[in-house]
Coordinates of C-alpha atoms in Angstrom, one line a residue:
M1 CA 15.0 13.9 -34.7
I2 CA 11.3 13.8 -33.7
L3 CA 8.8 11.5 -35.3
V4 CA 5.1 12.5 -35.4
T5 CA 2.2 10.2 -36.3
G6 CA -1.2 11.6 -37.0
A7 CA 0.4 14.7 -38.5
S8 CA -2.6 15.3 -40.9
G9 CA -5.0 15.9 -38.0
F10 CA -6.2 19.0 -36.2
I11 CA -3.6 18.6 -33.4
G12 CA -0.8 17.0 -35.5
K13 CA -0.6 19.7 -38.1
E14 CA 0.0 22.4 -35.6
L15 CA 2.4 20.3 -33.5
V16 CA 4.6 19.8 -36.6
R17 CA 4.5 23.5 -37.5
E18 CA 5.4 24.5 -33.9
L19 CA 8.3 21.9 -33.7
V20 CA 9.7 23.2 -37.0
K21 CA 9.3 26.8 -35.7
R22 CA 11.4 25.7 -32.7
N23 CA 14.1 24.4 -35.0
E24 CA 13.5 20.7 -34.4
K25 CA 14.1 18.2 -37.1
V26 CA 10.8 16.5 -37.8
R27 CA 9.8 13.4 -39.6
I28 CA 6.2 12.2 -40.1
L29 CA 4.4 9.0 -40.9
S30 CA 1.7 9.8 -43.4
R31 CA -0.7 8.2 -45.8
S32 CA -0.9 11.4 -47.8
P33 CA 2.1 13.0 -49.5
G34 CA 2.8 16.7 -49.5
L35 CA 1.3 17.7 -46.2
F36 CA 4.0 20.2 -45.4
N37 CA 5.5 21.2 -48.7
N38 CA 6.4 24.7 -47.4
L39 CA 8.2 23.3 -44.3
D40 CA 11.4 21.3 -43.8
V41 CA 9.7 18.1 -42.8
E42 CA 10.7 14.6 -43.9
E43 CA 7.8 12.4 -44.9
I44 CA 7.6 8.6 -44.7
L45 CA 4.6 7.3 -46.6
I46 CA 2.7 4.3 -45.1
S47 CA -0.6 2.6 -45.8
D48 CA -1.4 0.8 -42.6
I49 CA -0.1 2.0 -39.2
A50 CA -1.4 -1.1 -37.4
S51 CA 0.5 -3.7 -39.4
E52 CA 3.2 -2.2 -41.6
N53 CA 6.9 -2.4 -41.0
F54 CA 8.5 1.1 -41.1
Q55 CA 11.5 0.5 -38.9
K56 CA 13.7 2.8 -41.0
A57 CA 11.4 5.7 -40.0
F58 CA 12.9 5.6 -36.5
D59 CA 16.6 6.0 -37.6
G60 CA 18.0 8.8 -35.4
V61 CA 14.7 9.4 -33.7
R62 CA 14.8 10.5 -30.0
V63 CA 11.2 11.2 -29.4
V64 CA 7.9 9.9 -30.9
F65 CA 4.6 11.8 -30.7
H66 CA 2.0 9.2 -31.3
L67 CA -1.2 11.2 -32.2
A68 CA -2.6 8.9 -34.9
S69 CA -6.0 7.5 -33.8
R70 CA -9.6 6.8 -34.7
V71 CA -11.3 9.8 -33.2
H72 CA -14.4 9.6 -31.1
Q73 CA -17.7 9.4 -32.9
M74 CA -20.7 10.6 -30.9
N75 CA -23.2 8.0 -32.1
D76 CA -21.0 4.9 -31.8
H77 CA -22.4 2.0 -29.9
L78 CA -20.1 -0.2 -27.8
S79 CA -20.7 -3.5 -29.7
D80 CA -20.7 -1.9 -33.1
S81 CA -17.4 0.0 -32.9
I82 CA -15.0 -1.6 -30.4
A83 CA -13.2 -3.6 -33.1
E84 CA -12.9 -0.6 -35.3
Y85 CA -11.4 1.5 -32.5
R86 CA -9.0 -1.3 -31.4
S87 CA -7.8 -1.7 -35.0
V88 CA -6.2 1.8 -35.0
N89 CA -6.0 3.0 -31.4
V90 CA -4.7 -0.3 -29.9
L91 CA -3.0 -2.1 -32.7
G92 CA -1.6 1.1 -34.2
T93 CA -0.1 2.0 -30.9
V94 CA 1.3 -1.6 -30.4
N95 CA 3.0 -1.5 -33.8
V96 CA 4.5 2.0 -33.6
A97 CA 5.6 1.6 -30.0
T98 CA 7.2 -1.8 -30.5
Q99 CA 9.1 -0.6 -33.5
A100 CA 10.2 2.5 -31.6
K101 CA 11.4 0.4 -28.7
N102 CA 13.4 -1.9 -31.0
A103 CA 15.0 1.2 -32.7
G104 CA 16.2 2.6 -29.4
V105 CA 13.8 5.6 -29.2
E106 CA 14.2 7.4 -25.8
R107 CA 10.7 8.8 -25.2
F108 CA 7.2 7.8 -26.5
I109 CA 4.5 10.4 -26.0
F110 CA 1.0 9.0 -26.4
L111 CA -2.0 11.3 -26.8
S112 CA -4.8 9.6 -24.9
S113 CA -8.1 11.1 -23.7
I114 CA -9.7 12.4 -20.5
K115 CA -12.5 9.9 -21.3
V116 CA -10.2 7.2 -19.9
N117 CA -11.0 8.8 -16.5
G118 CA -14.7 9.0 -17.1
E119 CA -17.5 11.0 -18.7
F120 CA -18.2 13.5 -16.0
T121 CA -17.3 14.7 -12.5
L122 CA -19.6 15.3 -9.6
P123 CA -20.0 18.8 -8.3
G124 CA -16.9 19.9 -6.4
L125 CA -14.8 17.0 -7.6
F126 CA -12.0 16.9 -10.2
F127 CA -10.3 14.2 -12.3
S128 CA -6.7 13.5 -11.5
P129 CA -4.0 11.3 -13.1
E130 CA -4.2 9.0 -10.1
D131 CA -7.9 8.2 -10.5
C132 CA -9.0 4.6 -11.2
P133 CA -9.8 4.6 -15.0
A134 CA -13.5 4.5 -15.8
P135 CA -13.9 4.4 -19.6
C136 CA -17.5 4.2 -20.8
D137 CA -17.4 3.8 -24.5
S138 CA -15.5 2.0 -27.3
Y139 CA -13.2 5.0 -27.9
S140 CA -12.1 5.4 -24.3
I141 CA -11.7 1.6 -23.7
S142 CA -9.4 1.4 -26.7
K143 CA -7.4 4.4 -25.4
L144 CA -7.0 2.7 -22.0
E145 CA -6.0 -0.6 -23.6
A146 CA -3.3 1.3 -25.6
E147 CA -2.1 3.0 -22.4
I148 CA -1.8 -0.4 -20.6
F149 CA 0.2 -1.9 -23.4
L150 CA 2.6 1.1 -23.6
V151 CA 3.3 1.0 -19.8
K152 CA 4.1 -2.7 -19.9
L153 CA 6.3 -2.3 -23.0
C154 CA 8.3 0.5 -21.4
A155 CA 8.7 -1.4 -18.1
D156 CA 11.0 -3.8 -19.9
S157 CA 13.0 -1.4 -22.0
N158 CA 15.1 1.7 -22.1
M159 CA 12.2 3.6 -23.8
N160 CA 10.1 5.7 -21.4
F161 CA 6.5 6.9 -21.9
V162 CA 4.5 10.0 -21.3
I163 CA 0.7 9.6 -21.5
V164 CA -1.3 12.8 -21.9
R165 CA -5.1 12.8 -21.5
P166 CA -6.7 16.0 -22.8
P167 CA -10.3 17.0 -22.6
L168 CA -12.1 18.7 -25.5
V169 CA -9.5 20.4 -27.6
Y170 CA -10.5 23.7 -29.3
G171 CA -9.0 26.1 -31.8
P172 CA -9.8 28.0 -35.0
E173 CA -10.2 24.8 -37.1
A174 CA -11.7 22.6 -34.4
K175 CA -14.1 19.8 -35.3
G176 CA -16.5 17.8 -33.3
N177 CA -18.5 19.5 -30.5
V178 CA -17.0 23.0 -30.9
K179 CA -17.7 23.0 -34.6
Q180 CA -21.3 21.9 -34.0
L181 CA -21.8 24.6 -31.3
I182 CA -20.5 27.3 -33.6
K183 CA -22.9 26.1 -36.3
I184 CA -25.8 26.4 -33.9
I185 CA -24.6 29.9 -32.9
N186 CA -24.5 31.0 -36.5
M187 CA -28.1 30.0 -36.9
N188 CA -29.0 33.1 -34.8
I189 CA -31.6 31.2 -32.8
P190 CA -32.1 31.6 -29.0
L191 CA -30.5 28.8 -27.1
P192 CA -31.9 27.0 -24.0
F193 CA -28.7 27.4 -22.0
G194 CA -29.8 30.1 -19.5
Y195 CA -29.5 27.8 -16.5
L196 CA -26.2 26.3 -17.6
N197 CA -24.1 28.9 -15.9
K198 CA -23.0 26.6 -13.1
I199 CA -22.1 23.5 -15.1
Y200 CA -18.4 23.7 -15.8
R201 CA -16.2 22.0 -18.3
S202 CA -12.4 21.8 -18.4
L203 CA -11.2 22.5 -22.0
V204 CA -7.8 22.8 -23.5
G205 CA -6.8 25.2 -26.3
L206 CA -4.7 23.8 -29.1
K207 CA -1.9 26.3 -28.3
N208 CA -1.8 25.2 -24.7
L209 CA -1.9 21.5 -25.5
I210 CA 1.0 21.8 -28.0
D211 CA 3.0 23.8 -25.6
F212 CA 2.5 21.1 -22.9
L213 CA 3.3 18.2 -25.3
I214 CA 6.6 19.9 -26.2
V215 CA 7.5 20.4 -22.5
C216 CA 6.8 16.7 -22.0
S217 CA 9.2 15.8 -24.8
K218 CA 12.1 17.5 -23.1
H219 CA 11.5 17.5 -19.3
P220 CA 13.3 14.7 -17.5
K221 CA 10.6 14.5 -14.8
A222 CA 8.0 13.7 -17.4
C223 CA 9.5 10.2 -17.7
N224 CA 6.9 7.4 -17.3
Q225 CA 4.2 9.7 -16.1
V226 CA 0.5 10.2 -16.9
F227 CA -0.7 13.8 -17.1
L228 CA -4.0 15.6 -17.6
V229 CA -4.0 19.0 -19.3
K230 CA -6.4 21.9 -19.5
D231 CA -6.6 25.7 -19.7
K232 CA -6.2 27.8 -16.6
D233 CA -9.9 28.5 -16.2
D234 CA -12.8 26.2 -16.6
L235 CA -15.9 27.6 -18.5
S236 CA -19.5 27.1 -17.9
I237 CA -21.5 25.9 -20.9
K238 CA -23.2 29.3 -21.0
D239 CA -19.8 31.2 -20.9
L240 CA -18.3 28.8 -23.5
T241 CA -21.3 29.6 -25.8
K242 CA -20.8 33.4 -25.2
N243 CA -17.0 33.1 -26.0
L244 CA -17.6 31.2 -29.2
A245 CA -20.2 33.7 -30.3
Y246 CA -17.8 36.5 -29.6
F247 CA -15.1 34.8 -31.7
S248 CA -17.7 34.2 -34.5
K249 CA -18.8 37.9 -34.3
K250 CA -22.3 36.8 -33.5
K251 CA -24.8 37.8 -30.8
V252 CA -26.3 34.9 -28.8
Y253 CA -29.5 35.0 -26.9
F254 CA -30.5 32.6 -24.1
F255 CA -33.8 31.5 -22.7
Y256 CA -34.2 29.6 -19.5
L257 CA -35.3 25.9 -19.9
P258 CA -35.0 23.8 -16.7
I259 CA -32.2 21.3 -16.8
F260 CA -34.5 18.4 -16.1
F261 CA -36.5 19.3 -19.1
L262 CA -33.4 19.6 -21.3
N263 CA -32.4 16.1 -20.0
F264 CA -35.9 14.8 -21.1
L265 CA -35.6 16.4 -24.5
F266 CA -32.2 14.8 -25.2
I267 CA -33.5 11.4 -24.2
I268 CA -36.7 11.4 -26.3
S269 CA -34.8 12.9 -29.3
G270 CA -32.2 10.0 -29.2
K271 CA -29.4 12.3 -28.1
S272 CA -29.0 11.2 -24.5
F273 CA -25.2 11.4 -24.9
L274 CA -25.6 15.2 -24.7
N275 CA -26.7 14.9 -21.1
N276 CA -23.1 14.1 -20.0
R277 CA -21.6 16.8 -22.3
L278 CA -23.9 19.7 -21.6
L279 CA -25.7 19.0 -18.4
K280 CA -22.8 17.6 -16.2
N281 CA -19.5 18.9 -15.0
L282 CA -16.2 17.7 -16.3
R283 CA -13.4 19.2 -14.3
I284 CA -9.7 18.4 -14.2
D285 CA -6.9 18.9 -11.6
I286 CA -3.5 19.8 -13.2
K287 CA -1.5 20.7 -10.1
K288 CA 0.8 17.8 -11.0
N289 CA 1.9 19.6 -14.2
E290 CA 3.1 22.6 -12.3
I291 CA 4.6 20.8 -9.4
L292 CA 6.5 18.2 -11.5
L293 CA 7.2 20.1 -14.7
G294 CA 6.8 23.8 -13.8
W295 CA 4.1 24.1 -16.5
T296 CA 1.0 26.3 -16.4
P297 CA -1.3 27.2 -19.3
K298 CA 0.0 30.3 -21.1
Y299 CA -2.9 31.2 -23.4
S300 CA -6.4 32.5 -22.9
F301 CA -9.5 31.2 -24.6
L302 CA -9.5 33.9 -27.2
E303 CA -5.7 33.6 -27.8
C304 CA -6.3 29.9 -28.5
M305 CA -9.1 30.6 -30.9
R306 CA -7.0 32.9 -33.0
S307 CA -5.3 31.3 -36.0
F308 CA -1.8 30.1 -35.7
P309 CA 0.7 32.0 -37.8
P310 CA 1.5 30.2 -41.1

């Protein structure tokens, strides 16, 4: 039996569907009934993942996928939001993982974030799982704190952990930055990304991420490991925009605005956070995944952007 938290989310819904497709017995913790009425999925209704006792939900469970989290908000400020992030991302992980350990769960898979490593990489450099963490905002701090707790908990138990730090996850129903960029493309206005052809971002398609998570649930060498995950090829901001336009069946036109001027515009418009996301590299090294688990990304960008089968 596999238990999934966060099953109502963008990643969780497709993970549950793929697990069922692979003939796994799946149970979910959910605040909303009837999420998977057309699938053979057992639901355990809860109200507060951070404090509630749901020990019976772990009966017969071998693996937990802990995806429930307060997702990153672009405009959050450190002092305003750290308590809110901790209330779900840290306390929720503490509660679920502690009950899983007490129930004899074998493996606890925690979906963290590449933001634990940092916001960007310098030209020619790549993030790796061995890097010293460098979280910069409330969301990533809370994810790191949850990771630290999980590692300590498993050090004194028979339960092992797998921590997975994905970058931006995209797919046909993606939210956040991908959704915003698609909206801008659909406005049919020229975009000032002409010079952004040498700024590269590692991304991961939903299909590739789910495939990797399932490998982590089964492979013996994933035990007590931290992994980063991404697609095979990194994309420049310009190429990402072109690919999203192709998927949206739109034409996109670029004009050439110097990067320093874009940086200035973001600052004076109160959107300085976009400097790290559009004007700096974020690149990931996943050689560990292939060496240790024999895993490489299977799906291209366009394959990941196509809808999953019902």
